[in-house]
PDB file of N, CA and C in Angstrom:
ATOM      1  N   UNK A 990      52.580 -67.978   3.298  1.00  0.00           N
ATOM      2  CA  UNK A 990      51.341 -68.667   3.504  1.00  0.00           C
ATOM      3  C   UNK A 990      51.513 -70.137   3.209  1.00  0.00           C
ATOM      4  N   UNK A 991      50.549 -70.750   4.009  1.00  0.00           N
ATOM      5  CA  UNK A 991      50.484 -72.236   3.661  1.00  0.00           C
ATOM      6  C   UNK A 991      50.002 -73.001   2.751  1.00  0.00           C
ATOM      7  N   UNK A 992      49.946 -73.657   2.065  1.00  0.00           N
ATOM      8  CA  UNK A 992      48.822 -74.288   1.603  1.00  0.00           C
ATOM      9  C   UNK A 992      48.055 -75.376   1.884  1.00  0.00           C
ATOM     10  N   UNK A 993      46.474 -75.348   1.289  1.00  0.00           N
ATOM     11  CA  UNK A 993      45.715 -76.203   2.632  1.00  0.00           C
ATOM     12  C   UNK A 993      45.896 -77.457   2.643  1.00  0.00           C
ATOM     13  N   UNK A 994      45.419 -78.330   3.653  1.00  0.00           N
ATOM     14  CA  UNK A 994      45.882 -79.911   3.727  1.00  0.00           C
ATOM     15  C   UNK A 994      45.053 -80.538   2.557  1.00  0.00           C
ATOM     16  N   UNK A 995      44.007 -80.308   2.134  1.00  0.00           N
ATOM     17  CA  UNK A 995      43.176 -80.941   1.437  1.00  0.00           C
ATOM     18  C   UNK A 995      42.582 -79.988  -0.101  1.00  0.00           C
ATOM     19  N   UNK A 996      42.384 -80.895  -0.471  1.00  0.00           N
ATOM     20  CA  UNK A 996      42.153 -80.651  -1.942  1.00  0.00           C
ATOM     21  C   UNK A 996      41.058 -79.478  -2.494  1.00  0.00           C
ATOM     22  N   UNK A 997      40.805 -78.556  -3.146  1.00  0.00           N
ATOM     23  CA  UNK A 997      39.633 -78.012  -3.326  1.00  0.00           C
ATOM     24  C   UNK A 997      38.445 -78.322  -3.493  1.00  0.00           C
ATOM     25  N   UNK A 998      37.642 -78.438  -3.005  1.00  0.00           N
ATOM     26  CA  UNK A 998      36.137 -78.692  -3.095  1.00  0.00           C
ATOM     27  C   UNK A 998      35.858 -79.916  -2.308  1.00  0.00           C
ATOM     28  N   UNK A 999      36.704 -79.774  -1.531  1.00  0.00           N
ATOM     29  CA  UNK A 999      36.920 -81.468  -0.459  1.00  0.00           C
ATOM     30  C   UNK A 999      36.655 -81.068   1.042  1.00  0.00           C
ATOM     31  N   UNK A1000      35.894 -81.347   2.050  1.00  0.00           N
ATOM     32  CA  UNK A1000      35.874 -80.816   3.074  1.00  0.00           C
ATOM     33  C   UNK A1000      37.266 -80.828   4.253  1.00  0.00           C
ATOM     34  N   UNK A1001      37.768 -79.952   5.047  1.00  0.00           N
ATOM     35  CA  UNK A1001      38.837 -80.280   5.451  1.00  0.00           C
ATOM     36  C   UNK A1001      38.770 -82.068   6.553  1.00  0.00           C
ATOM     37  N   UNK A1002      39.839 -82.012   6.790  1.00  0.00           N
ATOM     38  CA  UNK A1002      39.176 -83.586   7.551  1.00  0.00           C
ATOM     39  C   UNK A1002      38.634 -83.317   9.091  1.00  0.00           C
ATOM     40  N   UNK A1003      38.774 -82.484   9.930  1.00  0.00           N
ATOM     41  CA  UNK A1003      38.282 -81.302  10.792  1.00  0.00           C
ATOM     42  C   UNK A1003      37.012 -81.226  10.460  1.00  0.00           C
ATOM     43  N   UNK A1004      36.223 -81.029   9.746  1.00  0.00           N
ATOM     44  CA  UNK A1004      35.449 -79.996   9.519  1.00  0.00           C
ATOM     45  C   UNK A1004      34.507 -81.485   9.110  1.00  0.00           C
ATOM     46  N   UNK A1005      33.081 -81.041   9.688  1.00  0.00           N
ATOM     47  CA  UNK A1005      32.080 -81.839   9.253  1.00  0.00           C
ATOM     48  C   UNK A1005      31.575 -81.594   8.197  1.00  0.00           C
ATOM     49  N   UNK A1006      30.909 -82.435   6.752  1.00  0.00           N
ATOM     50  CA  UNK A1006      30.340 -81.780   5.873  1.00  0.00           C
ATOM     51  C   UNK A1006      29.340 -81.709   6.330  1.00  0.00           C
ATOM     52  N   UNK A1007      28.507 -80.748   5.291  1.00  0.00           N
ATOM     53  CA  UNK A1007      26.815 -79.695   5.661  1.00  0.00           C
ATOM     54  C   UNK A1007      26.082 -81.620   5.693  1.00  0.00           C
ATOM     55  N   UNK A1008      25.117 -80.864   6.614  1.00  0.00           N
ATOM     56  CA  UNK A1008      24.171 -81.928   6.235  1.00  0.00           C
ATOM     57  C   UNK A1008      23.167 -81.668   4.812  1.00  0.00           C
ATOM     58  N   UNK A1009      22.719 -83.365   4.591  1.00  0.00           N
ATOM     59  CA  UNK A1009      22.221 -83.341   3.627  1.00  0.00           C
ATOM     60  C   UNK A1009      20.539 -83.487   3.924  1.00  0.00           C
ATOM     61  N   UNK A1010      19.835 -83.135   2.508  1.00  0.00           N
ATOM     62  CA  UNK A1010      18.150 -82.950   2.664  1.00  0.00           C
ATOM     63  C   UNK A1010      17.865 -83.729   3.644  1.00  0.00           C
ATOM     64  N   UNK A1011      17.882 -85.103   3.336  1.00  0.00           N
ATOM     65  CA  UNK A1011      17.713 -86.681   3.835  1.00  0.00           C
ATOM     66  C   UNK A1011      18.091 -86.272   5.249  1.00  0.00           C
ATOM     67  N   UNK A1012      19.572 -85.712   6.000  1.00  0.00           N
ATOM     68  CA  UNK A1012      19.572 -85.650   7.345  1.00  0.00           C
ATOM     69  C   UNK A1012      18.917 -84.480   7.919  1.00  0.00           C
ATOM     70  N   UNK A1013      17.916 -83.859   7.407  1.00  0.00           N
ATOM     71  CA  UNK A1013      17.766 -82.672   8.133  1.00  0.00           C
ATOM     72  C   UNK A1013      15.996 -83.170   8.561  1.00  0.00           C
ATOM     73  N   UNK A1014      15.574 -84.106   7.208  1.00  0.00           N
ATOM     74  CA  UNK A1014      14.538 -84.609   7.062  1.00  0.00           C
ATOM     75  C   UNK A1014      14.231 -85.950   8.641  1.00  0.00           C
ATOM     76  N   UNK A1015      15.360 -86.565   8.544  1.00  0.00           N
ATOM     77  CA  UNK A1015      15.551 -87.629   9.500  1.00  0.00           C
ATOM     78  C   UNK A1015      15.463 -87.029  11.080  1.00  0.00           C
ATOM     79  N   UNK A1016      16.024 -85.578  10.847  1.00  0.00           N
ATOM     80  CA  UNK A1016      16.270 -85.095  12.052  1.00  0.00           C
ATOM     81  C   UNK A1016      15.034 -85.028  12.735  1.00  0.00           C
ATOM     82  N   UNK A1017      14.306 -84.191  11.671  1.00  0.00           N
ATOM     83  CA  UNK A1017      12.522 -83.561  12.128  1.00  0.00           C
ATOM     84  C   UNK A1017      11.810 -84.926  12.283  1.00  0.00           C
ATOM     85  N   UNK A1018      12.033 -85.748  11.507  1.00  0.00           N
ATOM     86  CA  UNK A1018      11.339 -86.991  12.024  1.00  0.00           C
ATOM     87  C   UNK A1018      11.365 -87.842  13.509  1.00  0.00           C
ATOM     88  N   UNK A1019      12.747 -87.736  13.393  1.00  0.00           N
ATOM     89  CA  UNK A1019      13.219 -88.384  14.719  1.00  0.00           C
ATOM     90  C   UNK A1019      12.324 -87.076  16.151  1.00  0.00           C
ATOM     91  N   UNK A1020      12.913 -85.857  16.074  1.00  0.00           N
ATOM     92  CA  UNK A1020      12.121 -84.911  16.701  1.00  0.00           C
ATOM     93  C   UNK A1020      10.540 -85.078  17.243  1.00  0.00           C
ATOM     94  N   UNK A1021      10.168 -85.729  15.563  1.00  0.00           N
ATOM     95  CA  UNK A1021       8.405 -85.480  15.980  1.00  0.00           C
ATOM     96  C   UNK A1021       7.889 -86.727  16.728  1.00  0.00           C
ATOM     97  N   UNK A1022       9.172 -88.132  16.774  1.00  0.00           N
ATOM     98  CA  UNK A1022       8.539 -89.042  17.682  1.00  0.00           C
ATOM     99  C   UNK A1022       8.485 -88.578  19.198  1.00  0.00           C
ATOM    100  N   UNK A1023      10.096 -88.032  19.296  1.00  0.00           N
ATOM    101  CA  UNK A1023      10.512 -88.088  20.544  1.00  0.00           C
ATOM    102  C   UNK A1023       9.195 -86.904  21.214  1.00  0.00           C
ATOM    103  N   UNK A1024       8.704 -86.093  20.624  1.00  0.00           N
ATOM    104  CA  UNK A1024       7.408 -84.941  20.970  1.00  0.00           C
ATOM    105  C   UNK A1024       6.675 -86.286  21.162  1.00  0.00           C
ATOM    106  N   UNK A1025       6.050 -87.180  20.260  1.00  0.00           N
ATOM    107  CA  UNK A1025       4.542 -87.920  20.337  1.00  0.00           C
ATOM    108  C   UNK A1025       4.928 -88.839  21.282  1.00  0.00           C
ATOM    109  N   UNK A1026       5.814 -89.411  22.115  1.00  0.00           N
ATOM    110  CA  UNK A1026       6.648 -90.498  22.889  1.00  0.00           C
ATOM    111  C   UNK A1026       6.413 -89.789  24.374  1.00  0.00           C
ATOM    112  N   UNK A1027       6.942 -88.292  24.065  1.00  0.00           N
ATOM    113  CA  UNK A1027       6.475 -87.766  25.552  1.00  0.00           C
ATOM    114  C   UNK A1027       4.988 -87.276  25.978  1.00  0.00           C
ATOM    115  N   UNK A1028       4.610 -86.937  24.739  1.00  0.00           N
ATOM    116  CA  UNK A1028       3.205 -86.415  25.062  1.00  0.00           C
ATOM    117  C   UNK A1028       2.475 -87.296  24.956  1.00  0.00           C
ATOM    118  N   UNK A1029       2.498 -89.120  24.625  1.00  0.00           N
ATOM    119  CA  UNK A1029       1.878 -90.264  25.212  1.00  0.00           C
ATOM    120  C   UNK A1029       2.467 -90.281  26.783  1.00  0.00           C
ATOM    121  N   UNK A1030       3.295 -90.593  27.156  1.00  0.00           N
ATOM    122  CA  UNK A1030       4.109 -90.827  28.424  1.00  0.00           C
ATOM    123  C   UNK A1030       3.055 -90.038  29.275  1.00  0.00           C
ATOM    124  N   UNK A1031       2.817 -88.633  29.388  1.00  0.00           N
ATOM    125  CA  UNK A1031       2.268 -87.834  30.013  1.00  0.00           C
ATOM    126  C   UNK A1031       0.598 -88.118  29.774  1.00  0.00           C
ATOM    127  N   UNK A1032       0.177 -88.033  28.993  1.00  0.00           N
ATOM    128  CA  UNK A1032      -1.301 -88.655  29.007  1.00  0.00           C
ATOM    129  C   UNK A1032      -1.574 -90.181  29.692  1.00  0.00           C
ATOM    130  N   UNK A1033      -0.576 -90.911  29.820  1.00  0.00           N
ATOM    131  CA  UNK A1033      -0.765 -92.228  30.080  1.00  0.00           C
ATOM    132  C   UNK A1033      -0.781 -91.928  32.018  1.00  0.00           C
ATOM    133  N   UNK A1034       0.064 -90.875  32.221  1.00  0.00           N
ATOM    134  CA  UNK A1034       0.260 -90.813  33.695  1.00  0.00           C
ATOM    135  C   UNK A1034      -0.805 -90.105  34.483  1.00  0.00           C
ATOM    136  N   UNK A1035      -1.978 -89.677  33.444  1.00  0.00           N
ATOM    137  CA  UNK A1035      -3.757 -89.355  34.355  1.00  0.00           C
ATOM    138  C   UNK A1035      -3.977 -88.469  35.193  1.00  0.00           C
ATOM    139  N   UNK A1036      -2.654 -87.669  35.633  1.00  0.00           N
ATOM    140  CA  UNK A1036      -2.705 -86.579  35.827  1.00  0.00           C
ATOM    141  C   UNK A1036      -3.355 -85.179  35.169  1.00  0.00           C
ATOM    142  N   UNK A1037      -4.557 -85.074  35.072  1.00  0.00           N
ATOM    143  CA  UNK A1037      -4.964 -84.657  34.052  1.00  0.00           C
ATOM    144  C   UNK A1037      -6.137 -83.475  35.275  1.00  0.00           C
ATOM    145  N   UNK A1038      -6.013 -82.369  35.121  1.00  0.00           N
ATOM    146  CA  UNK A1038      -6.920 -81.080  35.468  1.00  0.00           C
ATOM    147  C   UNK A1038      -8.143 -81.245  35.673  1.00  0.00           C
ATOM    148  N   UNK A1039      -9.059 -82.052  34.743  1.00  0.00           N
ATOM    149  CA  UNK A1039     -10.052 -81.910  34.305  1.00  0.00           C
ATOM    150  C   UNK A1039     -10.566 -83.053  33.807  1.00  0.00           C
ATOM    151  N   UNK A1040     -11.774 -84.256  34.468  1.00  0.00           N
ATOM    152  CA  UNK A1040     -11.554 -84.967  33.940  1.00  0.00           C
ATOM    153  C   UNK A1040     -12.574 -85.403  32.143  1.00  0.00           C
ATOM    154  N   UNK A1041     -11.645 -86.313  31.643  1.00  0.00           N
ATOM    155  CA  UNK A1041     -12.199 -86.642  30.614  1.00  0.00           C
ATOM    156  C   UNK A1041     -13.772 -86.433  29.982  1.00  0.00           C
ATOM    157  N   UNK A1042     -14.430 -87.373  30.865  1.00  0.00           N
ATOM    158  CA  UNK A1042     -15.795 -86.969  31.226  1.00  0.00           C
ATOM    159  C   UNK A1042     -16.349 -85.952  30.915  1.00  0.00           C
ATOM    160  N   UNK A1043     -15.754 -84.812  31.709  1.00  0.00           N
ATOM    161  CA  UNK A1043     -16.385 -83.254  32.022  1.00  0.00           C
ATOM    162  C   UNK A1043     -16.119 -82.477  30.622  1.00  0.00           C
ATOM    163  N   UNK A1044     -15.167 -83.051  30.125  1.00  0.00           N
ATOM    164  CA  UNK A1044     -14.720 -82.602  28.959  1.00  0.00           C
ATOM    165  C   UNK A1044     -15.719 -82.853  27.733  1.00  0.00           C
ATOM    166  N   UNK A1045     -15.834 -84.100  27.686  1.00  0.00           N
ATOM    167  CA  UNK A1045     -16.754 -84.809  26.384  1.00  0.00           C
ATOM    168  C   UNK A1045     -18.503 -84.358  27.005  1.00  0.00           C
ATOM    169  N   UNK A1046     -18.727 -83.972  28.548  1.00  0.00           N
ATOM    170  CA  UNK A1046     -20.244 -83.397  28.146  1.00  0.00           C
ATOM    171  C   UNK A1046     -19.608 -82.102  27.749  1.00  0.00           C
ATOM    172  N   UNK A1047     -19.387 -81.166  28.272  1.00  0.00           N
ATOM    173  CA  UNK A1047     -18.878 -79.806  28.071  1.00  0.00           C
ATOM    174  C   UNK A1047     -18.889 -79.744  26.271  1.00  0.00           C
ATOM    175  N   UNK A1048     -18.492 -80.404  26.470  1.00  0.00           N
ATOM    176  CA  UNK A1048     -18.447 -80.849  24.467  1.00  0.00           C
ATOM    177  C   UNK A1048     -19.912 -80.862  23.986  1.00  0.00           C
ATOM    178  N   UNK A1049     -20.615 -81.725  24.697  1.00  0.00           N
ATOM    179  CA  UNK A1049     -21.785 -82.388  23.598  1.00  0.00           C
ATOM    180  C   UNK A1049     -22.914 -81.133  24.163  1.00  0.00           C
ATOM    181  N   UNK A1050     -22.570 -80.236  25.211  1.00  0.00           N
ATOM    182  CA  UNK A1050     -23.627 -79.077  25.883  1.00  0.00           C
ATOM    183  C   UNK A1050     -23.400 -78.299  24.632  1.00  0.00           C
ATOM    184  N   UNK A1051     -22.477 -78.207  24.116  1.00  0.00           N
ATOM    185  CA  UNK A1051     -21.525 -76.570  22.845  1.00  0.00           C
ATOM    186  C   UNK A1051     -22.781 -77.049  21.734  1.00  0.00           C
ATOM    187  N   UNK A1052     -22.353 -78.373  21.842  1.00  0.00           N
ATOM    188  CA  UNK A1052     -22.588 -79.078  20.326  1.00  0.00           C
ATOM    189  C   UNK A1052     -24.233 -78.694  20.213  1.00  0.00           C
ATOM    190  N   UNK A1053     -24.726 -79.182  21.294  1.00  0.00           N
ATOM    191  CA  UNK A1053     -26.487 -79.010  21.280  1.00  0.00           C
ATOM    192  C   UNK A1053     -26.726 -77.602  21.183  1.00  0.00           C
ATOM    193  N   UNK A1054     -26.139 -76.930  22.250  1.00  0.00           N
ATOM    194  CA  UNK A1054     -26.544 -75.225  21.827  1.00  0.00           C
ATOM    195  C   UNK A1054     -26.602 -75.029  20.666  1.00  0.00           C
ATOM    196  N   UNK A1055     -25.391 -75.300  19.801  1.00  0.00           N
ATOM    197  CA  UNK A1055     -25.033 -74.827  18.422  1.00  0.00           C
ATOM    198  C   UNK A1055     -26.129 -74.836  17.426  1.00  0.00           C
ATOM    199  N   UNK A1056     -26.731 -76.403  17.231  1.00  0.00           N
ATOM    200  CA  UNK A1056     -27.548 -77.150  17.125  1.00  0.00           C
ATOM    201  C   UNK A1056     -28.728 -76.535  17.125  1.00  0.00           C
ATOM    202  N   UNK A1057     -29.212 -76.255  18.424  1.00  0.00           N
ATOM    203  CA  UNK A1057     -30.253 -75.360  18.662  1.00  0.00           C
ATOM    204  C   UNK A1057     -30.699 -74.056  18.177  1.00  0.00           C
ATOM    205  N   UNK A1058     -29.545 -73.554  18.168  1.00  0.00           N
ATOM    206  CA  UNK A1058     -29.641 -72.098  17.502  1.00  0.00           C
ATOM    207  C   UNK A1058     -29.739 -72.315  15.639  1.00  0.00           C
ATOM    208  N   UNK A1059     -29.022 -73.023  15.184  1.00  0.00           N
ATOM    209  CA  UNK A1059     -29.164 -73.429  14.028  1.00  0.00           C
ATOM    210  C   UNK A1059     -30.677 -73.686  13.537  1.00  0.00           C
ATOM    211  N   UNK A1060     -31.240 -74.754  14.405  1.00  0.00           N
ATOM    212  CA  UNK A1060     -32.816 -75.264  14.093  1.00  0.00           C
ATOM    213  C   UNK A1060     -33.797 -74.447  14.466  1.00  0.00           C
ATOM    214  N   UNK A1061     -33.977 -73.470  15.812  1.00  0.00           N
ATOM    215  CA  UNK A1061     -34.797 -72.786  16.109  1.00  0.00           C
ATOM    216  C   UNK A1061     -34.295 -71.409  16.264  1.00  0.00           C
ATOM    217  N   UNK A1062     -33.255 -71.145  15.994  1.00  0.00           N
ATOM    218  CA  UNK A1062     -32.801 -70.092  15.875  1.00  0.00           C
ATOM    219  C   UNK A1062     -33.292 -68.384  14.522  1.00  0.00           C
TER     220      UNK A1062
END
C-alpha cells in the first residue's frame, strides 16, 4: 500500500474542501436574487392573463361581501 500524498486532516489537493456555513448561506442568497431578478423581468414584460384592474375590483367585491356579512350578517 501507498501512503497518502497529504497530511492527515488536510484535504487531498484533488479534492475540494466541504463548504462552509457562510458559502452555503451566500449560495441561498445569491439563489433568492436570481428568483426576484426573474420574477421582476417577467412582471415587467405585461404579459399578464388577467388584467391588474380586474384583479384589484375582484379584490375590493371579496372585501365588501366580507364586510357585509360581518355588519349585517
Amino acid at each position: 500500500m501507498t501512503s497518502p500524498a497529504h497530511e492527515p486532516g488536510q484535504h487531498p489537493p484533488a479534492e475540494k474542501p466541504e463548504r462552509t456555513v457562510e458559502d452555503v448561506m451566500w449560495g441561498r442568497v445569491e439563489r433568492r436574487r436570481e428568483k426576484v431578478r426573474s420574477q421582476v423581468e417577467h412582471a415587467r414584460k405585461g404579459n399578464h392573463k388577467i388584467p391588474t384592474w380586474l384583479m384589484a375590483a375582484v379584490l375590493g367585491l371579496v372585501l365588501l361581501g366580507w364586510l357585509y356579512l360581518i355588519f349585517f350578517g
